[in-house]
PDB file of C-alpha atoms in Angstrom:
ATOM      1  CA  UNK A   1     109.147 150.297 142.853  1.00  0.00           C
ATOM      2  CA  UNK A   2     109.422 148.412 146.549  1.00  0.00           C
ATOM      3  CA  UNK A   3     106.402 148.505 149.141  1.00  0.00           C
ATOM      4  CA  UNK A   4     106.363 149.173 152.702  1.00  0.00           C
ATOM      5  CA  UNK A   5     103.331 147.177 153.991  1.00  0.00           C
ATOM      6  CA  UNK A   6     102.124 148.084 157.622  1.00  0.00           C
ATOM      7  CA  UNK A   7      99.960 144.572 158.590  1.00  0.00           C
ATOM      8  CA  UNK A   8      96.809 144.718 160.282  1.00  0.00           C
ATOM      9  CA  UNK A   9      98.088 143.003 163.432  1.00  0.00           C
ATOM     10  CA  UNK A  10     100.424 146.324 163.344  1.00  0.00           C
ATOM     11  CA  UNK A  11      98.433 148.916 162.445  1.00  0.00           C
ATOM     12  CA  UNK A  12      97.099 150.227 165.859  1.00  0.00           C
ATOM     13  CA  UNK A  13     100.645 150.417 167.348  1.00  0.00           C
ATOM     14  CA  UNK A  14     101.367 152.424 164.033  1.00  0.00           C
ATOM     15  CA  UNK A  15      98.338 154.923 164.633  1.00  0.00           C
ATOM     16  CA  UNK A  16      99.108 155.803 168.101  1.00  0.00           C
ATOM     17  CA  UNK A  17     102.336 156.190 167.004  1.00  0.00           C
ATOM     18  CA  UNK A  18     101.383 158.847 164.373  1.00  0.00           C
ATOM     19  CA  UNK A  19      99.132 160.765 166.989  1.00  0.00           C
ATOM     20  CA  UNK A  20     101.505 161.127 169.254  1.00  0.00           C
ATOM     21  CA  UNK A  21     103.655 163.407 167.210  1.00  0.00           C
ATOM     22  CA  UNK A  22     104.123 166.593 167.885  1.00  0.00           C
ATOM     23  CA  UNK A  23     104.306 169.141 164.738  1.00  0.00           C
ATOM     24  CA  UNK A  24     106.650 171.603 167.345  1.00  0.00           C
ATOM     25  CA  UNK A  25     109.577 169.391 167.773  1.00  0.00           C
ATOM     26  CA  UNK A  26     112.212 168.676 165.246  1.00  0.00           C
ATOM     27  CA  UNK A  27     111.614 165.065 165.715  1.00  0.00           C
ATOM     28  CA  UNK A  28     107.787 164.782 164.441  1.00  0.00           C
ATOM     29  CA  UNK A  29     108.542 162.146 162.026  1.00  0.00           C
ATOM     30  CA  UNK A  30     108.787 158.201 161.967  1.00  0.00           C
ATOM     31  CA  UNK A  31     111.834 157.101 161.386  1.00  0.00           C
ATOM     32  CA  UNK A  32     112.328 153.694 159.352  1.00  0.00           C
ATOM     33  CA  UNK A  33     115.324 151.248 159.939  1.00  0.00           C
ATOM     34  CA  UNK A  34     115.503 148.567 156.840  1.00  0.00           C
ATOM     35  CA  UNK A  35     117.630 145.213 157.841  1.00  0.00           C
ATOM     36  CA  UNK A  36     116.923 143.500 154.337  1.00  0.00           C
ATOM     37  CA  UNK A  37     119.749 140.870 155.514  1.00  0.00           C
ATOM     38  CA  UNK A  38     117.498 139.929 158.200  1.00  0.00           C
ATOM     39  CA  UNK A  39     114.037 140.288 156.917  1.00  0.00           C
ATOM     40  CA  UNK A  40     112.775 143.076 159.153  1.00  0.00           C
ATOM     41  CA  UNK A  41     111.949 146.376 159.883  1.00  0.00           C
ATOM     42  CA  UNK A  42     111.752 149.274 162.504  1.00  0.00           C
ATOM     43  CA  UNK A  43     109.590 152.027 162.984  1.00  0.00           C
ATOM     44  CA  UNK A  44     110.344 154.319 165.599  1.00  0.00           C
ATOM     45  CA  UNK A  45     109.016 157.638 166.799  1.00  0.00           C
ATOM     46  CA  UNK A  46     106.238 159.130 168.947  1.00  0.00           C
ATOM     47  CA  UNK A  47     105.912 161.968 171.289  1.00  0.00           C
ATOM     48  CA  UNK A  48     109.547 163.693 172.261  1.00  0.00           C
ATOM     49  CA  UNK A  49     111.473 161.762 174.869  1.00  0.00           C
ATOM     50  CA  UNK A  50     108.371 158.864 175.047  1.00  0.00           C
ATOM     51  CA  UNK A  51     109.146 157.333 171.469  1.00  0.00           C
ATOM     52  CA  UNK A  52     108.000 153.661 170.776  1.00  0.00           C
ATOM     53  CA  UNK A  53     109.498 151.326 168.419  1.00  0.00           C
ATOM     54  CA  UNK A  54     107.531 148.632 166.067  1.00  0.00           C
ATOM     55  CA  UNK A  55     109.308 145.570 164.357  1.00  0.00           C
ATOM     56  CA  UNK A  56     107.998 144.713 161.431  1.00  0.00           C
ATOM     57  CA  UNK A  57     109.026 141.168 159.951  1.00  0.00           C
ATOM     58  CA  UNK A  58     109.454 141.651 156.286  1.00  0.00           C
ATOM     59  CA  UNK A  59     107.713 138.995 153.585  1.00  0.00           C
ATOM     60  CA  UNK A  60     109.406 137.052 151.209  1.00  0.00           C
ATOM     61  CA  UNK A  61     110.546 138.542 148.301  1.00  0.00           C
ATOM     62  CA  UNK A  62     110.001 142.294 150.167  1.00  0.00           C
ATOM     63  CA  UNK A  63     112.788 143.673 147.443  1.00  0.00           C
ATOM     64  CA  UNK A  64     113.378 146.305 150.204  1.00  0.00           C
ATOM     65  CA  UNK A  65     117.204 147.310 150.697  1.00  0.00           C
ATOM     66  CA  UNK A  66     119.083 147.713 153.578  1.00  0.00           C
ATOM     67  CA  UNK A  67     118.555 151.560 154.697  1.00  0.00           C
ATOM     68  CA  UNK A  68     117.399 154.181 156.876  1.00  0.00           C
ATOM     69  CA  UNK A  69     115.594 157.440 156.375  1.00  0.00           C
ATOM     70  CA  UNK A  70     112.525 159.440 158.106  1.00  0.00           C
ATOM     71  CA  UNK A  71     108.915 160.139 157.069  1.00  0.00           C
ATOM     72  CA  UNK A  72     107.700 163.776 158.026  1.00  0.00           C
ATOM     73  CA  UNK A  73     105.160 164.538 159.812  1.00  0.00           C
ATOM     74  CA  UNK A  74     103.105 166.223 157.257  1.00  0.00           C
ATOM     75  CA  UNK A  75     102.946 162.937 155.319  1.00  0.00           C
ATOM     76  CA  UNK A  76     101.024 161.272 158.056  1.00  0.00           C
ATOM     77  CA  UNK A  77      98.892 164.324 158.264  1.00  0.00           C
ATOM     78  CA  UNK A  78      98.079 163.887 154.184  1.00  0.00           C
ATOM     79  CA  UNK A  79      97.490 160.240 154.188  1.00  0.00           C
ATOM     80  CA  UNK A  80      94.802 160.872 157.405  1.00  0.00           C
ATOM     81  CA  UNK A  81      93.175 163.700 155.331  1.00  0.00           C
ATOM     82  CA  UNK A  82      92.936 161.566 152.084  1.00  0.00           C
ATOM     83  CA  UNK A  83      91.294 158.344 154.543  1.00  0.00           C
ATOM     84  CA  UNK A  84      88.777 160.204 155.371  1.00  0.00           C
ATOM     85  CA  UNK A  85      87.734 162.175 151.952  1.00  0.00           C
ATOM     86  CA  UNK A  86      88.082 158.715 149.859  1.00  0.00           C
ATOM     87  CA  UNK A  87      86.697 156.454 152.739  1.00  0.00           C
ATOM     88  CA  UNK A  88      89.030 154.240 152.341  1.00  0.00           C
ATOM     89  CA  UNK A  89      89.890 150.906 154.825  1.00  0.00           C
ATOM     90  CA  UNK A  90      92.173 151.456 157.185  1.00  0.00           C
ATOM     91  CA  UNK A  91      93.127 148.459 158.798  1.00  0.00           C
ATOM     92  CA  UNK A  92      96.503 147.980 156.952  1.00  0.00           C
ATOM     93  CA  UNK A  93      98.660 150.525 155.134  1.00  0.00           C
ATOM     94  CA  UNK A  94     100.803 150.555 152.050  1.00  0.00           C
ATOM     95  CA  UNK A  95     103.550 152.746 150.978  1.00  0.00           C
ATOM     96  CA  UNK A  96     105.863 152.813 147.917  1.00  0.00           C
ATOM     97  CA  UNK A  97     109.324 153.891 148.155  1.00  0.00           C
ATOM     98  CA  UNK A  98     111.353 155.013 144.609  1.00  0.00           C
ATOM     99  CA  UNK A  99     114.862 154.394 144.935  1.00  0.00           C
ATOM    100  CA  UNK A 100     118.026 156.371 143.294  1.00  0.00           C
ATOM    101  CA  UNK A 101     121.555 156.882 143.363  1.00  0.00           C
ATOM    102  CA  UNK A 102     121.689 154.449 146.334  1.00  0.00           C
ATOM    103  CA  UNK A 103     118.974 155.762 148.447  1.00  0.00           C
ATOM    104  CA  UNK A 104     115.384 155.685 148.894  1.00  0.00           C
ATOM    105  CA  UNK A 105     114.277 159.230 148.065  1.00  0.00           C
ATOM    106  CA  UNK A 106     110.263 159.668 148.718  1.00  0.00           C
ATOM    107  CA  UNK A 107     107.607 157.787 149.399  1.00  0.00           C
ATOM    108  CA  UNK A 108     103.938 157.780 148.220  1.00  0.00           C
ATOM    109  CA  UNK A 109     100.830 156.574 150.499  1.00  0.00           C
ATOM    110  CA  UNK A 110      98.148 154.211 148.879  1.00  0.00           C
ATOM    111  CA  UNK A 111      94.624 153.812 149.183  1.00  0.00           C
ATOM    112  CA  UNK A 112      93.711 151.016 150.053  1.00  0.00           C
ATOM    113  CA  UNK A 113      90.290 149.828 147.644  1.00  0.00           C
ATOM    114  CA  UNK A 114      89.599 146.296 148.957  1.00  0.00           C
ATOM    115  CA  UNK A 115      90.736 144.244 151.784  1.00  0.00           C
ATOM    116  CA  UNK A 116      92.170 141.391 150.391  1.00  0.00           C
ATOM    117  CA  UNK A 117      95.026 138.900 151.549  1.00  0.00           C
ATOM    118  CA  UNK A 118      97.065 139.093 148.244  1.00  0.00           C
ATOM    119  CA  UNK A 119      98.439 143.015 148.090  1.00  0.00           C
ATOM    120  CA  UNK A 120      98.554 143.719 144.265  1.00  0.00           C
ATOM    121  CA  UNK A 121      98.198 147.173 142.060  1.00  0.00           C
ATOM    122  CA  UNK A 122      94.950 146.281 141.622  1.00  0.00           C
ATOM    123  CA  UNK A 123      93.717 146.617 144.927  1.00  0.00           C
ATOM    124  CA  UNK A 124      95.410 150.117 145.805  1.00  0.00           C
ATOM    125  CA  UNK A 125      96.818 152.971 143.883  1.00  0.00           C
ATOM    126  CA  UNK A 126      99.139 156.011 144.906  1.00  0.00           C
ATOM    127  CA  UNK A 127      98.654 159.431 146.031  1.00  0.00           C
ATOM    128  CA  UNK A 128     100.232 162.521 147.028  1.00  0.00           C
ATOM    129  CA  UNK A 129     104.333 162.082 147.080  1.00  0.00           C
ATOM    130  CA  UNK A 130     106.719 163.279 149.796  1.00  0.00           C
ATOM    131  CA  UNK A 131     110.643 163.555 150.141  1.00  0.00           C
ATOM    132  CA  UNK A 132     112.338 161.553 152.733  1.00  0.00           C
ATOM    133  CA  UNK A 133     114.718 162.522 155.486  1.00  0.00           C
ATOM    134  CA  UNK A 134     117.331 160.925 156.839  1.00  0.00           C
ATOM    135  CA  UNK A 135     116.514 159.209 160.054  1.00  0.00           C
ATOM    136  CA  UNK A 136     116.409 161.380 162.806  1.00  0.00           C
ATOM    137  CA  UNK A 137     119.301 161.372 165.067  1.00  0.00           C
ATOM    138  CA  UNK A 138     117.740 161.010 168.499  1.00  0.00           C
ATOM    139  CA  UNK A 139     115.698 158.188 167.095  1.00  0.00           C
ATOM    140  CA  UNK A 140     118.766 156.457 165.717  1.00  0.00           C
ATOM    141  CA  UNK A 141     120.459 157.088 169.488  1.00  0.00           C
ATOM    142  CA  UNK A 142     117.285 155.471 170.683  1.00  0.00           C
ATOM    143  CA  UNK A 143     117.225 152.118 168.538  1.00  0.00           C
ATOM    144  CA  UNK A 144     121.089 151.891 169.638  1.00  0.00           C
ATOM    145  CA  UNK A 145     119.854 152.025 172.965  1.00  0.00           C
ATOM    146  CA  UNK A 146     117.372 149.535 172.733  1.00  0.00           C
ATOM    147  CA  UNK A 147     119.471 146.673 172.038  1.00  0.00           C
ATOM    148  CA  UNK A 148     121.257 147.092 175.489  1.00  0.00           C
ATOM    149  CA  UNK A 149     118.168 146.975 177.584  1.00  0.00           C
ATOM    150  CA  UNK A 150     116.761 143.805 178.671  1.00  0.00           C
ATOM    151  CA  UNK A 151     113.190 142.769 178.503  1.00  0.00           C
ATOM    152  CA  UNK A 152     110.921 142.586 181.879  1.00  0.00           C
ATOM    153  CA  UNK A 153     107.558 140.579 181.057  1.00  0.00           C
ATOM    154  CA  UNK A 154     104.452 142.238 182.634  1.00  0.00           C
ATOM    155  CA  UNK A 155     101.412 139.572 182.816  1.00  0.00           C
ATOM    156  CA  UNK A 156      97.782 139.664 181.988  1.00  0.00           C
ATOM    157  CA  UNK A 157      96.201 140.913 185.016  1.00  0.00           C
ATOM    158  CA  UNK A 158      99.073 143.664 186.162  1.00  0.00           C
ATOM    159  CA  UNK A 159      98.446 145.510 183.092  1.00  0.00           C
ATOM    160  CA  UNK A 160      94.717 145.313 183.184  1.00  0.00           C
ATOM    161  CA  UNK A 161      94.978 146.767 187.218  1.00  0.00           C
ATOM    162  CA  UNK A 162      97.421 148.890 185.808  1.00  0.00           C
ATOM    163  CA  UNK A 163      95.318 149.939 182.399  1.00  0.00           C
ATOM    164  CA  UNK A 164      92.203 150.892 185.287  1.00  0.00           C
ATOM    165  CA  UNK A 165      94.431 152.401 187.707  1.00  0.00           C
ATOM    166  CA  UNK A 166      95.561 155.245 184.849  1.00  0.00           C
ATOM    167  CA  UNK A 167      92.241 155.653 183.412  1.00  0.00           C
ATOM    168  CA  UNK A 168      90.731 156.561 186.864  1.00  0.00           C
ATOM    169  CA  UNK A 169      93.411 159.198 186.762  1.00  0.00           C
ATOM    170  CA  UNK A 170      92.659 161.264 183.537  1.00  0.00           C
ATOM    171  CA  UNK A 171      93.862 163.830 182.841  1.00  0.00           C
ATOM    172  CA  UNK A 172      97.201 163.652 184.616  1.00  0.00           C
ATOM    173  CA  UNK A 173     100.739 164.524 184.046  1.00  0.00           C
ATOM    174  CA  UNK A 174     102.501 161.718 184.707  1.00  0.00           C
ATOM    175  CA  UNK A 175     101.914 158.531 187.063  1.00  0.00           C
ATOM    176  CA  UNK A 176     104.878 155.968 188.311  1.00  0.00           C
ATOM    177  CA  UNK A 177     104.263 153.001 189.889  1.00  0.00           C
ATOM    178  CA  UNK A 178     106.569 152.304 192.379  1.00  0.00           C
ATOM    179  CA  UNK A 179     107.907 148.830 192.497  1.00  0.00           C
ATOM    180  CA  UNK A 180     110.084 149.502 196.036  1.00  0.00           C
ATOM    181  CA  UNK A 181     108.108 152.041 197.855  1.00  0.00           C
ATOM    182  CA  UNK A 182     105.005 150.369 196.665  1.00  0.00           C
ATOM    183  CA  UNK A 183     102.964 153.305 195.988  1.00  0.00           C
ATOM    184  CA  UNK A 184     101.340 155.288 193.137  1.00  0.00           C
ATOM    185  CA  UNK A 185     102.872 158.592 192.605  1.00  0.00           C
ATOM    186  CA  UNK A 186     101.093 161.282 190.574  1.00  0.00           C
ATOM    187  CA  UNK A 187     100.889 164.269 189.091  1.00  0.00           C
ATOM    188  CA  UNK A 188      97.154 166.439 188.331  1.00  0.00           C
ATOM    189  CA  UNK A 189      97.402 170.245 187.841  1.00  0.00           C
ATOM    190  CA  UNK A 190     100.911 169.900 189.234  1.00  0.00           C
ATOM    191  CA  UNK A 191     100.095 168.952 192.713  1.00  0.00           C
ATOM    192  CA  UNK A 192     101.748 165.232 193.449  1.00  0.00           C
ATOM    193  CA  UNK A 193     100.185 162.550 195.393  1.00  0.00           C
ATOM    194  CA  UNK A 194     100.499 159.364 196.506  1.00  0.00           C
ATOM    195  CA  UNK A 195      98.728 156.402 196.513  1.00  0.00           C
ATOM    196  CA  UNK A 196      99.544 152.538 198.192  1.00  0.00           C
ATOM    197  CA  UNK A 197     100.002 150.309 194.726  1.00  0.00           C
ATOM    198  CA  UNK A 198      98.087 147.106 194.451  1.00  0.00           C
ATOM    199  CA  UNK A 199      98.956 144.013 195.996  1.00  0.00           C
ATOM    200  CA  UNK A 200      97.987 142.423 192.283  1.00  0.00           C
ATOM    201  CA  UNK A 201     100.125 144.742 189.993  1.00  0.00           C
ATOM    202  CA  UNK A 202     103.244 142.610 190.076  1.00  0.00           C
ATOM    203  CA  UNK A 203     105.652 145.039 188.848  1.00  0.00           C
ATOM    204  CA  UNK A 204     109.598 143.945 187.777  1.00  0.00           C
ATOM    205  CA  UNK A 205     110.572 147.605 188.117  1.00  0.00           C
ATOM    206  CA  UNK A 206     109.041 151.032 188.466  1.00  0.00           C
ATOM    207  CA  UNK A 207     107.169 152.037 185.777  1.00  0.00           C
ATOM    208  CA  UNK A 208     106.765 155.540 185.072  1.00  0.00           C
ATOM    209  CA  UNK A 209     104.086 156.374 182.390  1.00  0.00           C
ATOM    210  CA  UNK A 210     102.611 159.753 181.113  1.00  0.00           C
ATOM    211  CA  UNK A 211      98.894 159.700 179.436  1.00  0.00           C
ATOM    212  CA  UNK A 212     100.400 159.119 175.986  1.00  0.00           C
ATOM    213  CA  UNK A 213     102.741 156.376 177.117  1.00  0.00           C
ATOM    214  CA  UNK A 214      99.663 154.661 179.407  1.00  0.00           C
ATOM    215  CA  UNK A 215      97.741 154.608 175.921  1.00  0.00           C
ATOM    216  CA  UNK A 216     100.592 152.928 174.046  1.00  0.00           C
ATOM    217  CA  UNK A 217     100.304 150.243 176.511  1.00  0.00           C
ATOM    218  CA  UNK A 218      96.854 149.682 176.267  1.00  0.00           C
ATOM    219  CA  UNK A 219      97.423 149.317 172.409  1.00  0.00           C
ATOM    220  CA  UNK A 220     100.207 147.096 173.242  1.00  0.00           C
ATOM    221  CA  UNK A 221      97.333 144.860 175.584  1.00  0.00           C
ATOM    222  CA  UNK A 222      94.439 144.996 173.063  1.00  0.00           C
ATOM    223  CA  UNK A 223      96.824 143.439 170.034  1.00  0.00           C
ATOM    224  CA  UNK A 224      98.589 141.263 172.515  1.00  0.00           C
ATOM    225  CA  UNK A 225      98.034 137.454 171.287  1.00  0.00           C
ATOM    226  CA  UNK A 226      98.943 136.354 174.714  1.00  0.00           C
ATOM    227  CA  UNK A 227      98.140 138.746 177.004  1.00  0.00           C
ATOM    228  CA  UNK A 228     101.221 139.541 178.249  1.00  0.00           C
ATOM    229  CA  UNK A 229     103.392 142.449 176.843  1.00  0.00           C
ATOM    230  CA  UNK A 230     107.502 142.094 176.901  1.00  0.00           C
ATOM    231  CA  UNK A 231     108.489 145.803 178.262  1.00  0.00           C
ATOM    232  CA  UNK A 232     111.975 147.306 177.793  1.00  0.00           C
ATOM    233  CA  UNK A 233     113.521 148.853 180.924  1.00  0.00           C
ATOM    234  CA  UNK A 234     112.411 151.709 181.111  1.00  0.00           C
ATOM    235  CA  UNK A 235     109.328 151.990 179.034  1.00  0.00           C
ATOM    236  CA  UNK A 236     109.578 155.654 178.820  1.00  0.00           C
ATOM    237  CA  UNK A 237     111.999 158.502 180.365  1.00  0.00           C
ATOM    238  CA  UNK A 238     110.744 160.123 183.893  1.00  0.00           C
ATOM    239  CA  UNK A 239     109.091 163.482 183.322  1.00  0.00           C
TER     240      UNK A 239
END
């Protein structure tokens, strides 16, 4: 039986990616992308027209097969519930797949007993078991998507004025910082206002952000090793 293994390193972008789904849309699932030929792996889902995507690189020896499929919603919902009745660490997550007829057909969550560098049987067992999906569509139209958008690097201290500027915000619709008008345009209650952007926040286009997507960024930040965070243009569709 072949193991998906979410690393630590990964596992806060995976979280936030889980809470932002949204149990009233069709697409409230994650949706997996297996490139065995080229050792990784995509995740890709999130709140409905704000989805994120997480590359994972795959270890030696994975055994994983090329392939695609989704995990629903109420799997995620399961594996939270059984964290928190077993008390079990949650810094890295392990899931095994079972494989027939040429597809990957359910997968099972494990708890997690010991944190320990070598993942073995011994350290984890199974729990509840849930049918996949196929991938959905919209997140398969957004992975195509992604590899014709170029990257825009934002530094250190942009996202940090940028982090503070949304926070002093909350709650609000949506917020876009405005590269060419250089201004802060917002939404509260549905009234829209403006605001002159920072002289600091060096921006290499607009950037328009709603709470959900301003708290995948800070994730992004806080697991950065450098500091800086490689966006793709855009970041997130305008509300």
């Amino acid at each position: 039986m072949s193991k998906i293994l979410i690393p630590k390193i990964k596992s806060p972008l995976f979280i936030n990616m889980i809470n932002a789904l949204d149990k009233h849309h069709s697409d409230a699932c994650i949706s997996v992308f297996i490139d065995s030929d080229n050792s990784r792996m995509l995740l890709i889902g999130g709140a409905p027209g704000q989805y994120g995507q997480i590359e994972i690189p795959l270890e030696k020896g994975h055994g994983l097969k090329n392939a695609e499929f989704s995990i629903p919603f109420d799997f995620f919902m399961c594996m939270k519930e059984q964290q928190q009745e077993f008390n079990t660490l949650a810094n890295q997550y392990i899931f095994e797949l079972r494989y027939k007829n040429g597809k990957y057909i359910n997968i099972e969550y494990c708890l997690l007993l010991r944190d320990d560098k070598k993942i073995d049987d011994s350290i984890h067992f199974p729990m509840s078991r849930f049918e996949l999906d196929a991938a959905h569509e919209n997140h398969i139209q957004y992975q195509v998507a992604n590899t014709q958008r170029a990257y825009h690097e934002l530094n250190r201290r942009s996202i940090v004025d940028i982090i503070n500027s949304t926070n002093s915000l909350i709650p609000f619709d949506f917020v876009e910082f405005r590269k060419n008008e250089k201004e802060i345009r917002f939404q509260k209650n549905g009234e829209v206002t403006t605001k002159r952007l920072q002289d600091n926040i060096d921006l290499p286009h607009t950037l328009p952000l709603t709470e959900a997507a301003s708290q995948t960024l800070k994730t992004l930040y806080m697991n950065s090793e450098t500091g800086s965070i490689a966006l793709k243009d855009p970041l997130i569709n305008q509300p």
